Short mmCIF file of C-alpha atoms in Angstrom, two decimals:
data_model
loop_
_atom_site.label_atom_id
_atom_site.label_comp_id
_atom_site.label_asym_id
_atom_site.label_seq_id
_atom_site.Cartn_x
_atom_site.Cartn_y
_atom_site.Cartn_z
CA UNK A 1 151.58 -0.34 9.96
CA UNK A 2 147.76 0.07 9.68
CA UNK A 3 146.22 2.20 12.49
CA UNK A 4 144.24 0.14 15.01
CA UNK A 5 140.46 0.35 14.33
CA UNK A 6 138.44 2.37 16.83
CA UNK A 7 136.11 0.18 18.89
CA UNK A 8 132.56 0.51 18.18
CA UNK A 9 130.42 2.16 20.81
CA UNK A 10 127.47 -0.03 22.23
CA UNK A 11 124.21 1.03 23.51
CA UNK A 12 125.75 0.50 26.91
CA UNK A 13 128.46 3.09 26.17
CA UNK A 14 125.91 5.80 25.26
CA UNK A 15 123.95 5.06 28.44
CA UNK A 16 127.07 5.28 30.47
CA UNK A 17 127.81 8.63 28.90
CA UNK A 18 124.50 9.86 30.31
CA UNK A 19 125.50 8.60 33.82
CA UNK A 20 122.07 6.77 34.57
CA UNK A 21 122.64 6.58 38.42
CA UNK A 22 123.18 10.25 38.71
CA UNK A 23 120.51 11.17 36.39
CA UNK A 24 118.12 8.87 38.29
CA UNK A 25 119.02 10.49 41.61
CA UNK A 26 118.63 13.92 40.08
CA UNK A 27 115.10 13.17 38.67
CA UNK A 28 114.25 11.58 42.13
CA UNK A 29 115.06 14.75 43.97
CA UNK A 30 113.09 16.89 41.42
CA UNK A 31 110.18 14.53 42.30
CA UNK A 32 110.67 15.35 45.98
CA UNK A 33 110.40 18.91 45.10
CA UNK A 34 107.59 18.61 42.90
CA UNK A 35 105.48 16.59 45.26
CA UNK A 36 106.36 18.67 48.35
CA UNK A 37 105.20 21.83 46.59
CA UNK A 38 101.95 20.25 45.23
CA UNK A 39 98.84 21.22 46.71
CA UNK A 40 96.63 18.53 45.08
CA UNK A 41 97.34 15.08 43.67
CA UNK A 42 100.78 15.40 42.04
CA UNK A 43 100.52 12.37 39.86
CA UNK A 44 99.86 14.15 36.41
CA UNK A 45 101.35 14.67 32.94
CA UNK A 46 103.10 17.80 34.54
CA UNK A 47 105.19 15.60 36.77
CA UNK A 48 106.10 13.24 33.98
CA UNK A 49 107.30 16.17 31.87
CA UNK A 50 109.25 17.45 34.95
CA UNK A 51 111.06 14.23 35.49
CA UNK A 52 111.77 13.77 31.89
CA UNK A 53 112.87 17.25 31.34
CA UNK A 54 115.13 17.34 34.38
CA UNK A 55 116.68 13.98 33.61
CA UNK A 56 117.46 14.80 30.01
CA UNK A 57 119.00 17.98 31.14
CA UNK A 58 121.03 16.05 33.81
CA UNK A 59 122.09 13.40 31.24
CA UNK A 60 123.04 16.02 28.91
CA UNK A 61 125.39 17.78 31.40
CA UNK A 62 126.99 14.33 32.24
CA UNK A 63 127.76 13.71 28.66
CA UNK A 64 129.35 17.20 28.09
CA UNK A 65 131.27 17.02 31.44
CA UNK A 66 132.79 13.93 30.12
CA UNK A 67 133.82 15.55 26.92
CA UNK A 68 135.42 18.44 28.84
CA UNK A 69 137.13 16.05 31.48
CA UNK A 70 138.34 13.39 28.76
CA UNK A 71 142.02 14.10 29.39
CA UNK A 72 141.91 13.85 33.22
CA UNK A 73 139.50 10.92 32.91
CA UNK A 74 142.26 9.21 31.11
CA UNK A 75 144.62 9.63 33.95
CA UNK A 76 142.31 8.14 36.74
CA UNK A 77 141.93 4.56 37.26
CA UNK A 78 138.17 4.74 38.05
CA UNK A 79 137.34 6.80 34.98
CA UNK A 80 139.97 5.69 32.20
CA UNK A 81 137.51 2.92 30.93
CA UNK A 82 134.72 5.57 30.34
CA UNK A 83 133.66 5.47 26.69
CA UNK A 84 135.44 8.75 25.52
CA UNK A 85 138.91 8.31 27.23
CA UNK A 86 138.79 4.54 25.98
CA UNK A 87 138.16 5.70 22.53
CA UNK A 88 134.78 3.93 21.91
CA UNK A 89 133.00 7.36 21.51
CA UNK A 90 134.66 10.39 19.81
CA UNK A 91 134.50 13.73 21.65
CA UNK A 92 132.37 15.49 18.77
CA UNK A 93 129.86 12.55 18.99
CA UNK A 94 129.60 12.88 22.73
CA UNK A 95 129.17 16.62 22.47
CA UNK A 96 126.47 16.35 19.99
CA UNK A 97 124.73 13.79 22.02
CA UNK A 98 124.89 15.86 25.22
CA UNK A 99 123.58 19.01 23.29
CA UNK A 100 120.71 17.13 21.82
CA UNK A 101 119.75 15.75 25.50
CA UNK A 102 119.93 19.14 26.93
CA UNK A 103 118.03 20.85 24.21
CA UNK A 104 115.23 18.51 24.36
CA UNK A 105 115.25 18.52 28.04
CA UNK A 106 115.00 22.39 28.39
CA UNK A 107 112.36 22.41 25.69
CA UNK A 108 110.15 19.86 27.60
CA UNK A 109 110.59 21.86 30.72
CA UNK A 110 109.84 25.31 29.07
CA UNK A 111 106.95 24.18 26.90
CA UNK A 112 105.20 21.88 29.48
CA UNK A 113 106.53 23.04 33.05
CA UNK A 114 106.90 26.70 32.58
CA UNK A 115 109.76 29.09 32.07
CA UNK A 116 110.83 29.23 35.74
CA UNK A 117 111.53 25.55 35.79
CA UNK A 118 113.32 25.66 32.63
CA UNK A 119 115.42 28.60 33.99
CA UNK A 120 116.43 26.75 37.07
CA UNK A 121 117.38 23.86 34.98
CA UNK A 122 119.48 25.91 32.64
CA UNK A 123 121.25 27.48 35.67
CA UNK A 124 121.95 23.96 37.01
CA UNK A 125 123.35 22.85 33.78
CA UNK A 126 125.45 26.04 33.12
CA UNK A 127 127.01 26.32 36.54
CA UNK A 128 127.87 22.64 36.64
CA UNK A 129 129.74 22.70 33.42
CA UNK A 130 131.17 26.27 33.21
CA UNK A 131 131.71 27.01 36.83
CA UNK A 132 132.32 23.98 38.82
CA UNK A 133 133.87 21.78 36.11
CA UNK A 134 136.91 24.36 35.40
CA UNK A 135 137.24 24.95 39.07
CA UNK A 136 137.79 21.30 40.04
CA UNK A 137 141.31 21.45 38.68
CA UNK A 138 142.12 24.65 40.66
CA UNK A 139 140.76 24.84 44.13
CA UNK A 140 139.36 22.57 46.84
CA UNK A 141 136.50 25.09 47.09
CA UNK A 142 135.20 23.47 43.93
CA UNK A 143 133.23 21.07 46.24
CA UNK A 144 131.23 23.76 47.74
CA UNK A 145 130.64 25.37 44.20
CA UNK A 146 129.60 22.02 42.91
CA UNK A 147 127.14 21.59 45.64
CA UNK A 148 125.05 24.47 44.20
CA UNK A 149 124.02 22.93 40.93
CA UNK A 150 123.73 19.75 42.90
CA UNK A 151 121.15 21.18 45.14
CA UNK A 152 118.90 22.64 42.39
CA UNK A 153 117.06 19.60 41.13
CA UNK A 154 114.42 19.71 43.85
CA UNK A 155 114.16 23.48 43.08
CA UNK A 156 113.23 22.59 39.52
CA UNK A 157 110.40 20.15 40.69
CA UNK A 158 109.24 22.91 43.13
CA UNK A 159 109.16 25.42 40.28
CA UNK A 160 107.27 23.22 37.96
CA UNK A 161 104.68 22.35 40.51
CA UNK A 162 104.09 25.76 42.17
CA UNK A 163 105.40 28.08 39.25
CA UNK A 164 107.23 30.09 42.09
CA UNK A 165 110.09 29.78 44.50
CA UNK A 166 109.63 30.38 48.24
CA UNK A 167 110.95 29.26 51.47
CA UNK A 168 109.99 25.55 50.99
CA UNK A 169 112.13 25.47 47.78
CA UNK A 170 115.19 27.07 49.96
CA UNK A 171 114.87 24.45 52.76
CA UNK A 172 115.05 21.52 50.12
CA UNK A 173 117.97 23.38 48.35
CA UNK A 174 119.79 23.78 51.77
CA UNK A 175 119.20 20.28 52.86
CA UNK A 176 120.55 18.81 49.54
CA UNK A 177 123.48 21.26 49.42
CA UNK A 178 124.76 20.25 53.04
CA UNK A 179 124.27 16.45 52.22
CA UNK A 180 126.69 16.80 49.35
CA UNK A 181 129.55 17.95 51.43
CA UNK A 182 130.10 14.84 53.68
CA UNK A 183 129.24 12.64 50.60
CA UNK A 184 131.77 14.05 48.33
CA UNK A 185 134.34 14.42 51.00
CA UNK A 186 134.05 10.76 51.52
CA UNK A 187 134.32 9.97 47.81
CA UNK A 188 137.27 12.32 47.56
CA UNK A 189 138.94 10.47 50.35
CA UNK A 190 138.43 7.17 48.82
CA UNK A 191 139.80 8.17 45.54
CA UNK A 192 142.46 10.84 46.60
CA UNK A 193 145.26 9.24 44.94
CA UNK A 194 143.27 9.08 41.70
CA UNK A 195 142.37 12.65 42.20
CA UNK A 196 146.11 13.68 42.85
CA UNK A 197 147.18 11.78 39.69
CA UNK A 198 144.76 13.86 37.52
CA UNK A 199 145.69 17.01 39.15
CA UNK A 200 142.44 17.71 41.14
CA UNK A 201 143.11 19.37 44.45
CA UNK A 202 140.22 17.96 46.32
CA UNK A 203 140.27 18.73 50.06
CA UNK A 204 141.51 15.24 50.99
CA UNK A 205 144.34 15.52 48.29
CA UNK A 206 145.81 18.72 49.97
CA UNK A 207 144.80 17.73 53.34
CA UNK A 208 146.84 14.40 53.64
CA UNK A 209 146.36 14.09 57.31
CA UNK A 210 142.87 14.47 56.91
CA UNK A 211 142.11 16.41 60.02
CA UNK A 212 140.39 19.33 58.31
CA UNK A 213 138.51 17.24 55.92
CA UNK A 214 136.99 15.10 58.81
CA UNK A 215 136.08 18.21 60.53
CA UNK A 216 134.16 19.55 57.60
CA UNK A 217 132.39 16.45 57.29
CA UNK A 218 131.34 16.41 60.89
CA UNK A 219 130.19 20.15 61.06
CA UNK A 220 128.35 19.83 57.64
CA UNK A 221 126.65 16.64 58.95
CA UNK A 222 125.52 18.51 62.12
CA UNK A 223 124.35 21.41 59.88
CA UNK A 224 122.45 18.94 57.68
CA UNK A 225 120.68 17.43 60.71
CA UNK A 226 119.39 20.96 61.95
CA UNK A 227 118.37 21.86 58.29
CA UNK A 228 116.56 18.57 57.80
CA UNK A 229 114.38 19.51 60.88
CA UNK A 230 113.03 22.63 58.96
CA UNK A 231 110.22 20.93 57.01
CA UNK A 232 107.96 20.47 60.11
CA UNK A 233 108.55 24.03 60.95
CA UNK A 234 107.54 25.32 57.53
CA UNK A 235 104.39 22.96 57.57
CA UNK A 236 105.78 20.63 54.97
CA UNK A 237 105.91 17.58 57.09
CA UNK A 238 104.89 16.35 60.59
CA UNK A 239 106.31 14.66 63.83
CA UNK A 240 106.98 11.28 62.14
CA UNK A 241 109.00 12.98 59.46
CA UNK A 242 110.80 14.87 62.35
CA UNK A 243 111.67 11.84 64.28
CA UNK A 244 112.99 10.04 61.08
CA UNK A 245 115.04 12.94 59.99
CA UNK A 246 116.67 13.39 63.51
CA UNK A 247 117.54 9.69 63.51
CA UNK A 248 119.04 9.69 60.10
CA UNK A 249 120.96 12.89 60.65
CA UNK A 250 122.31 11.74 63.86
CA UNK A 251 123.48 8.37 62.45
CA UNK A 252 125.15 10.27 59.60
CA UNK A 253 126.88 12.50 62.15
CA UNK A 254 128.24 9.44 64.03
CA UNK A 255 129.69 8.24 60.86
CA UNK A 256 131.41 11.50 60.20
CA UNK A 257 132.69 11.51 63.81
CA UNK A 258 134.08 8.02 63.15
CA UNK A 259 136.00 9.37 60.22
CA UNK A 260 137.21 12.11 62.38
CA UNK A 261 138.67 9.69 64.85
CA UNK A 262 139.85 6.98 62.61
CA UNK A 263 140.90 8.94 59.48
CA UNK A 264 141.19 5.82 57.26
CA UNK A 265 139.78 4.48 54.14
CA UNK A 266 137.40 2.09 56.05
CA UNK A 267 135.76 5.14 57.89
CA UNK A 268 135.64 7.14 54.66
CA UNK A 269 133.78 4.05 52.79
CA UNK A 270 131.48 3.83 55.94
CA UNK A 271 130.43 7.39 55.75
CA UNK A 272 130.01 7.18 51.84
CA UNK A 273 127.72 4.35 52.15
CA UNK A 274 125.76 6.15 55.15
CA UNK A 275 125.44 9.14 52.97
CA UNK A 276 124.19 7.09 50.15
CA UNK A 277 121.41 5.56 52.23
CA UNK A 278 120.59 8.83 53.96
CA UNK A 279 119.16 10.67 50.91
CA UNK A 280 116.74 8.28 49.64
CA UNK A 281 115.58 7.63 53.25
CA UNK A 282 115.04 11.28 54.08
CA UNK A 283 113.36 11.86 50.68
CA UNK A 284 110.92 9.04 51.28
CA UNK A 285 109.94 10.49 54.67
CA UNK A 286 109.17 13.83 52.83
CA UNK A 287 107.27 12.03 50.17
CA UNK A 288 105.13 10.04 52.73
CA UNK A 289 104.46 13.23 54.63
CA UNK A 290 102.89 14.79 51.60
CA UNK A 291 100.50 11.85 50.81
#
């Protein structure tokens, strides 16, 4: 019997390998960091290079992550149709693609935006691939570890604009770090059977009753609310931002409390959607405050 032909990859497959939605979010948070740190008009070629370089590094990390997780992706219903486990793109091809994207992104950042921005981007890339990714199959604490590289993109933007890191960069890092906890706990709750099938001990997988998971979502939502009020104290925003940030944080906390009471898929999906809306809304408030 002749072997079945390998399906040819389409342009959409290569785009999917770069996880465009996540890459866009990463670039957007880098934009927030850049604009917040800028003293003058931020709309320059430096900003364009920052967004391009950061986006390319994020896309490269996504492609390489899918190479590393191709076997577990094949076990999960929501990921088994991705280009690598479905056989449309071979792992060496994907690895080369990811390496090229990463190299071009880092070169762009280093040559145009400065070594500090490139160093932060490289740290983001390396910690995501070689710390967070291996830990996902070992401990529920991987979510906390993964929140570190996930919170660094605004720091890349800050470093590119200011060529230094200070308290403002730390504030943005903290906000994004805390936002990821309820966001990813909600995702893990929605797909915990899939994660269990692949052997990922996400918190909702090991905490089947869900009480500890829900408490963590509530605690981190409250912490996020408090952290989101720091920009006005640091002179990065004004009272309009503060009022909006409080309203957004209180709403997200209410959805986390709903999960703590109901502990079901409906409440987890509602928290997930609330978290998805929260980040661009808060970011828009920050951008408006710096106009």
